[in-house]
């Protein structure tokens, strides 16, 4: 068998709930499998809602050899070169939309992503937990009219049932200039139009010169849906949202059971070796 048996294949994985275990760690089994995949010609990268600085410490542990999708698809970042190779930003309608949501739902937590860290516009218990988990340091600011940098995304954070209410409200008033995705039970995100993980994946395979049929994408939540649909093989982990399980080509084991290693073993056994 050729030492470059994974040549021409691109494996893209979500992080939280897919690559990472519940302790937000990369298991030795996943890391070893990824290293073997890359050593044998495969291209490997990440697709996450996390910002670039939050992904960096994980990228440093892995043999990434393709640019990564960050900010839920608003940016493609090359960690090797330290540059963004593609990006989309929210347009002028984002501010008025956000104002309407904040006025109608005064308890919702709001984070605006522009610059190196998010700006906390309104905090609640969910944003407080998110801040501590990611070690974000920016103070809460009143209003967002003073923000000059382009917005990459807006994260709304609250209890799941309250975000359900916001999601229903958005469905009735949706603006074509933005895209909304549920990235977690407690997170609902406003993204630029045409800037899901799926849209970014299309640009990534073009950049890398990969046949989409040989692109394998893994995920667990609704922000992974468009990526799963567009990939040649879309794989939902066993713990994935039911919508993702229905939309995927196949499923793999739970993220606590080394899901990425499971997929690489399947690819080697059932696809490449045949």
Short mmCIF file of C-alpha atoms in Angstrom, two decimals:
data_model
loop_
_atom_site.label_atom_id
_atom_site.label_comp_id
_atom_site.label_asym_id
_atom_site.label_seq_id
_atom_site.Cartn_x
_atom_site.Cartn_y
_atom_site.Cartn_z
CA UNK A 1 0.00 0.00 0.00
CA UNK A 2 1.27 3.47 -0.86
CA UNK A 3 2.67 5.53 2.00
CA UNK A 4 0.62 8.43 0.63
CA UNK A 5 -2.66 6.55 0.73
CA UNK A 6 -4.67 9.57 1.96
CA UNK A 7 -3.40 11.91 -0.76
CA UNK A 8 -6.23 13.98 -2.23
CA UNK A 9 -8.45 13.66 0.86
CA UNK A 10 -9.39 16.60 3.07
CA UNK A 11 -10.74 15.93 6.59
CA UNK A 12 -12.44 18.91 8.26
CA UNK A 13 -13.73 18.58 11.81
CA UNK A 14 -15.75 20.74 14.15
CA UNK A 15 -14.14 21.20 17.55
CA UNK A 16 -16.55 21.38 20.52
CA UNK A 17 -18.66 18.25 20.73
CA UNK A 18 -16.75 16.58 17.88
CA UNK A 19 -12.94 16.67 18.08
CA UNK A 20 -12.78 17.78 21.72
CA UNK A 21 -14.02 15.71 24.64
CA UNK A 22 -16.16 17.15 27.44
CA UNK A 23 -13.00 18.40 29.15
CA UNK A 24 -12.22 20.47 26.01
CA UNK A 25 -9.17 18.30 25.31
CA UNK A 26 -7.85 16.48 22.25
CA UNK A 27 -7.54 12.81 23.20
CA UNK A 28 -4.22 11.02 22.54
CA UNK A 29 -6.13 8.62 20.27
CA UNK A 30 -7.49 11.44 18.11
CA UNK A 31 -4.12 13.18 17.97
CA UNK A 32 -2.28 10.00 16.98
CA UNK A 33 -4.82 9.19 14.25
CA UNK A 34 -4.64 12.73 12.82
CA UNK A 35 -0.83 12.58 12.75
CA UNK A 36 -0.98 9.26 10.88
CA UNK A 37 -3.53 10.68 8.41
CA UNK A 38 -1.33 13.70 7.63
CA UNK A 39 1.90 11.66 7.48
CA UNK A 40 0.23 9.55 4.80
CA UNK A 41 -0.74 12.45 2.55
CA UNK A 42 -4.05 13.62 4.00
CA UNK A 43 -5.05 17.25 4.49
CA UNK A 44 -6.49 18.04 7.92
CA UNK A 45 -8.06 21.16 9.40
CA UNK A 46 -10.70 22.56 11.75
CA UNK A 47 -14.08 24.27 11.30
CA UNK A 48 -15.34 26.04 14.39
CA UNK A 49 -17.37 28.92 15.75
CA UNK A 50 -14.41 29.87 17.94
CA UNK A 51 -12.32 32.93 17.17
CA UNK A 52 -8.77 32.66 15.85
CA UNK A 53 -7.03 33.30 19.17
CA UNK A 54 -9.18 30.68 20.92
CA UNK A 55 -8.30 28.07 18.28
CA UNK A 56 -4.56 28.82 18.33
CA UNK A 57 -3.71 26.65 21.34
CA UNK A 58 -5.40 23.66 19.72
CA UNK A 59 -3.86 24.35 16.31
CA UNK A 60 -0.45 24.31 17.99
CA UNK A 61 -1.11 20.71 19.12
CA UNK A 62 -2.15 19.41 15.70
CA UNK A 63 -0.51 18.96 12.28
CA UNK A 64 -2.86 21.36 10.49
CA UNK A 65 -1.83 21.48 6.84
CA UNK A 66 -4.81 23.39 5.45
CA UNK A 67 -6.35 26.73 6.46
CA UNK A 68 -9.05 26.53 9.15
CA UNK A 69 -12.64 27.77 9.13
CA UNK A 70 -13.24 30.02 12.16
CA UNK A 71 -15.98 32.40 13.36
CA UNK A 72 -18.56 29.82 12.13
CA UNK A 73 -17.58 30.41 8.52
CA UNK A 74 -16.97 34.17 8.42
CA UNK A 75 -13.18 33.71 8.19
CA UNK A 76 -10.75 31.15 6.75
CA UNK A 77 -7.45 31.50 8.60
CA UNK A 78 -4.06 30.02 7.71
CA UNK A 79 -2.45 29.24 11.07
CA UNK A 80 0.86 28.33 9.45
CA UNK A 81 1.20 31.78 7.84
CA UNK A 82 -0.78 33.66 10.50
CA UNK A 83 -3.08 35.34 7.97
CA UNK A 84 -6.74 35.34 6.97
CA UNK A 85 -7.14 34.04 3.43
CA UNK A 86 -10.89 34.72 3.09
CA UNK A 87 -13.50 36.58 5.08
CA UNK A 88 -17.04 37.95 5.12
CA UNK A 89 -18.36 40.72 7.37
CA UNK A 90 -21.80 41.78 8.51
CA UNK A 91 -23.37 44.66 6.60
CA UNK A 92 -25.07 47.83 7.84
CA UNK A 93 -28.35 46.04 8.59
CA UNK A 94 -26.76 44.10 11.47
CA UNK A 95 -26.92 47.00 13.94
CA UNK A 96 -30.65 47.76 13.48
CA UNK A 97 -31.50 44.03 13.61
CA UNK A 98 -29.53 43.61 16.83
CA UNK A 99 -31.17 46.70 18.36
CA UNK A 100 -34.64 45.29 17.68
CA UNK A 101 -33.74 41.96 19.26
CA UNK A 102 -32.20 43.60 22.34
CA UNK A 103 -35.22 45.85 22.82
CA UNK A 104 -37.67 42.96 22.60
CA UNK A 105 -35.60 40.56 24.72
CA UNK A 106 -33.84 42.63 27.42
CA UNK A 107 -32.41 39.56 29.18
CA UNK A 108 -30.42 38.22 26.26
CA UNK A 109 -26.64 38.27 26.47
CA UNK A 110 -24.89 39.86 23.50
CA UNK A 111 -21.33 39.50 22.21
CA UNK A 112 -20.14 41.29 19.06
CA UNK A 113 -17.12 39.76 17.34
CA UNK A 114 -14.83 42.30 15.75
CA UNK A 115 -11.14 42.75 16.32
CA UNK A 116 -9.18 40.22 18.36
CA UNK A 117 -11.81 39.53 21.06
CA UNK A 118 -15.58 39.90 21.35
CA UNK A 119 -17.14 43.03 22.81
CA UNK A 120 -19.62 42.20 25.56
CA UNK A 121 -22.60 44.47 24.99
CA UNK A 122 -24.95 42.91 27.52
CA UNK A 123 -24.10 40.17 30.00
CA UNK A 124 -26.08 37.42 31.67
CA UNK A 125 -25.16 34.10 33.32
CA UNK A 126 -24.51 32.46 29.95
CA UNK A 127 -22.12 35.14 28.70
CA UNK A 128 -20.40 35.17 32.09
CA UNK A 129 -19.75 31.44 31.76
CA UNK A 130 -18.56 31.90 28.18
CA UNK A 131 -16.22 34.72 29.20
CA UNK A 132 -14.64 32.62 31.94
CA UNK A 133 -14.38 29.50 29.77
CA UNK A 134 -12.59 31.38 26.97
CA UNK A 135 -10.71 33.80 29.25
CA UNK A 136 -11.98 36.86 27.41
CA UNK A 137 -10.89 40.10 29.09
CA UNK A 138 -12.78 42.96 27.46
CA UNK A 139 -15.15 44.86 29.78
CA UNK A 140 -18.83 45.30 29.04
CA UNK A 141 -19.51 48.40 26.95
CA UNK A 142 -22.75 50.31 26.64
CA UNK A 143 -24.04 50.36 23.09
CA UNK A 144 -22.19 49.46 19.95
CA UNK A 145 -22.24 52.64 17.85
CA UNK A 146 -18.61 53.31 18.76
CA UNK A 147 -17.35 50.02 17.27
CA UNK A 148 -15.42 50.89 14.13
CA UNK A 149 -14.04 47.50 13.04
CA UNK A 150 -16.16 45.30 10.74
CA UNK A 151 -18.37 42.79 12.57
CA UNK A 152 -17.72 39.12 11.77
CA UNK A 153 -20.58 37.77 13.85
CA UNK A 154 -22.91 38.49 16.76
CA UNK A 155 -23.52 35.86 19.44
CA UNK A 156 -26.75 35.86 21.45
CA UNK A 157 -26.47 33.84 24.67
CA UNK A 158 -29.31 32.77 26.96
CA UNK A 159 -31.23 29.81 28.27
CA UNK A 160 -32.28 27.43 25.45
CA UNK A 161 -36.02 28.03 25.79
CA UNK A 162 -35.54 31.80 25.66
CA UNK A 163 -33.35 31.51 22.57
CA UNK A 164 -36.15 29.40 21.05
CA UNK A 165 -38.38 32.48 21.43
CA UNK A 166 -35.81 34.68 19.71
CA UNK A 167 -35.41 32.14 16.92
CA UNK A 168 -39.18 32.21 16.29
CA UNK A 169 -39.12 36.01 16.31
CA UNK A 170 -36.25 36.10 13.81
CA UNK A 171 -38.08 33.66 11.54
CA UNK A 172 -40.91 36.20 11.26
CA UNK A 173 -38.66 39.22 10.65
CA UNK A 174 -35.61 37.70 8.98
CA UNK A 175 -33.41 40.00 6.90
CA UNK A 176 -31.82 38.59 3.75
CA UNK A 177 -28.54 40.38 4.49
CA UNK A 178 -27.73 38.07 7.44
CA UNK A 179 -27.68 34.36 8.25
CA UNK A 180 -28.70 32.91 11.60
CA UNK A 181 -27.37 29.64 13.05
CA UNK A 182 -27.83 27.84 16.35
CA UNK A 183 -24.29 26.88 17.34
CA UNK A 184 -25.26 25.47 20.74
CA UNK A 185 -28.40 25.12 22.82
CA UNK A 186 -27.41 28.37 24.55
CA UNK A 187 -25.93 30.24 21.54
CA UNK A 188 -27.73 31.77 18.57
CA UNK A 189 -25.50 33.58 16.08
CA UNK A 190 -25.92 36.25 13.41
CA UNK A 191 -23.48 35.76 10.53
CA UNK A 192 -22.88 37.56 7.24
CA UNK A 193 -25.03 36.33 4.38
CA UNK A 194 -23.21 33.50 2.62
CA UNK A 195 -20.86 32.88 5.51
CA UNK A 196 -21.81 29.53 7.05
CA UNK A 197 -19.26 26.77 7.57
CA UNK A 198 -20.67 25.25 4.38
CA UNK A 199 -20.00 28.35 2.29
CA UNK A 200 -16.49 28.59 3.74
CA UNK A 201 -15.90 24.90 2.97
CA UNK A 202 -16.65 25.54 -0.71
CA UNK A 203 -14.00 28.27 -0.75
CA UNK A 204 -11.54 26.11 1.16
CA UNK A 205 -11.67 23.17 -1.27
CA UNK A 206 -11.20 25.64 -4.11
CA UNK A 207 -8.16 27.14 -2.40
CA UNK A 208 -6.68 23.70 -1.75
CA UNK A 209 -7.55 22.26 -5.16
CA UNK A 210 -9.44 19.35 -3.60
CA UNK A 211 -12.30 17.45 -5.20
CA UNK A 212 -15.34 18.00 -2.96
CA UNK A 213 -16.14 14.29 -3.35
CA UNK A 214 -12.96 13.59 -1.35
CA UNK A 215 -13.81 16.07 1.40
CA UNK A 216 -14.96 14.53 4.70
CA UNK A 217 -16.59 16.90 7.19
CA UNK A 218 -17.56 16.09 10.79
CA UNK A 219 -19.86 17.95 13.18
CA UNK A 220 -22.39 17.81 15.99
CA UNK A 221 -24.65 20.88 15.93
CA UNK A 222 -26.79 22.98 13.62
CA UNK A 223 -23.95 25.36 12.74
CA UNK A 224 -22.33 22.33 11.07
CA UNK A 225 -25.37 21.53 8.94
CA UNK A 226 -24.42 23.37 5.75
CA UNK A 227 -20.88 21.97 5.92
CA UNK A 228 -22.21 18.43 6.36
CA UNK A 229 -24.55 18.90 3.41
CA UNK A 230 -21.86 20.21 1.06
CA UNK A 231 -19.04 17.78 1.88
CA UNK A 232 -18.54 14.69 -0.23
CA UNK A 233 -19.02 12.72 2.98
CA UNK A 234 -20.82 14.48 5.82
CA UNK A 235 -20.43 12.67 9.15
CA UNK A 236 -22.42 13.33 12.32
CA UNK A 237 -21.02 12.18 15.65
CA UNK A 238 -23.31 9.97 17.72
CA UNK A 239 -24.05 12.86 20.10
CA UNK A 240 -25.10 15.18 17.24
CA UNK A 241 -28.34 17.13 16.98
CA UNK A 242 -31.05 14.97 15.40
CA UNK A 243 -31.26 17.28 12.36
CA UNK A 244 -27.58 16.69 11.66
CA UNK A 245 -27.95 12.94 12.09
CA UNK A 246 -30.73 12.97 9.48
CA UNK A 247 -28.78 15.11 7.01
CA UNK A 248 -25.45 13.29 7.20
CA UNK A 249 -24.20 10.54 4.88
CA UNK A 250 -23.07 8.48 7.83
CA UNK A 251 -22.45 8.67 11.56
CA UNK A 252 -19.56 7.76 13.81
CA UNK A 253 -19.04 7.21 17.52
CA UNK A 254 -19.62 9.71 20.35
CA UNK A 255 -17.18 12.59 20.77
CA UNK A 256 -16.13 11.08 24.11
CA UNK A 257 -15.06 7.93 22.24
CA UNK A 258 -12.39 9.42 19.91
CA UNK A 259 -14.71 10.24 17.01
CA UNK A 260 -12.02 11.63 14.70
CA UNK A 261 -9.89 8.51 15.12
CA UNK A 262 -13.00 6.44 14.35
CA UNK A 263 -13.58 8.32 11.08
CA UNK A 264 -9.94 8.04 9.99
CA UNK A 265 -10.02 4.29 10.68
CA UNK A 266 -13.21 4.00 8.62
CA UNK A 267 -11.69 6.00 5.76
CA UNK A 268 -8.59 3.80 5.75
CA UNK A 269 -10.55 0.55 6.01
CA UNK A 270 -13.62 1.13 3.86
CA UNK A 271 -12.58 3.75 1.30
CA UNK A 272 -8.85 4.02 0.70
CA UNK A 273 -7.96 0.34 1.07
CA UNK A 274 -10.62 -0.89 -1.37
#
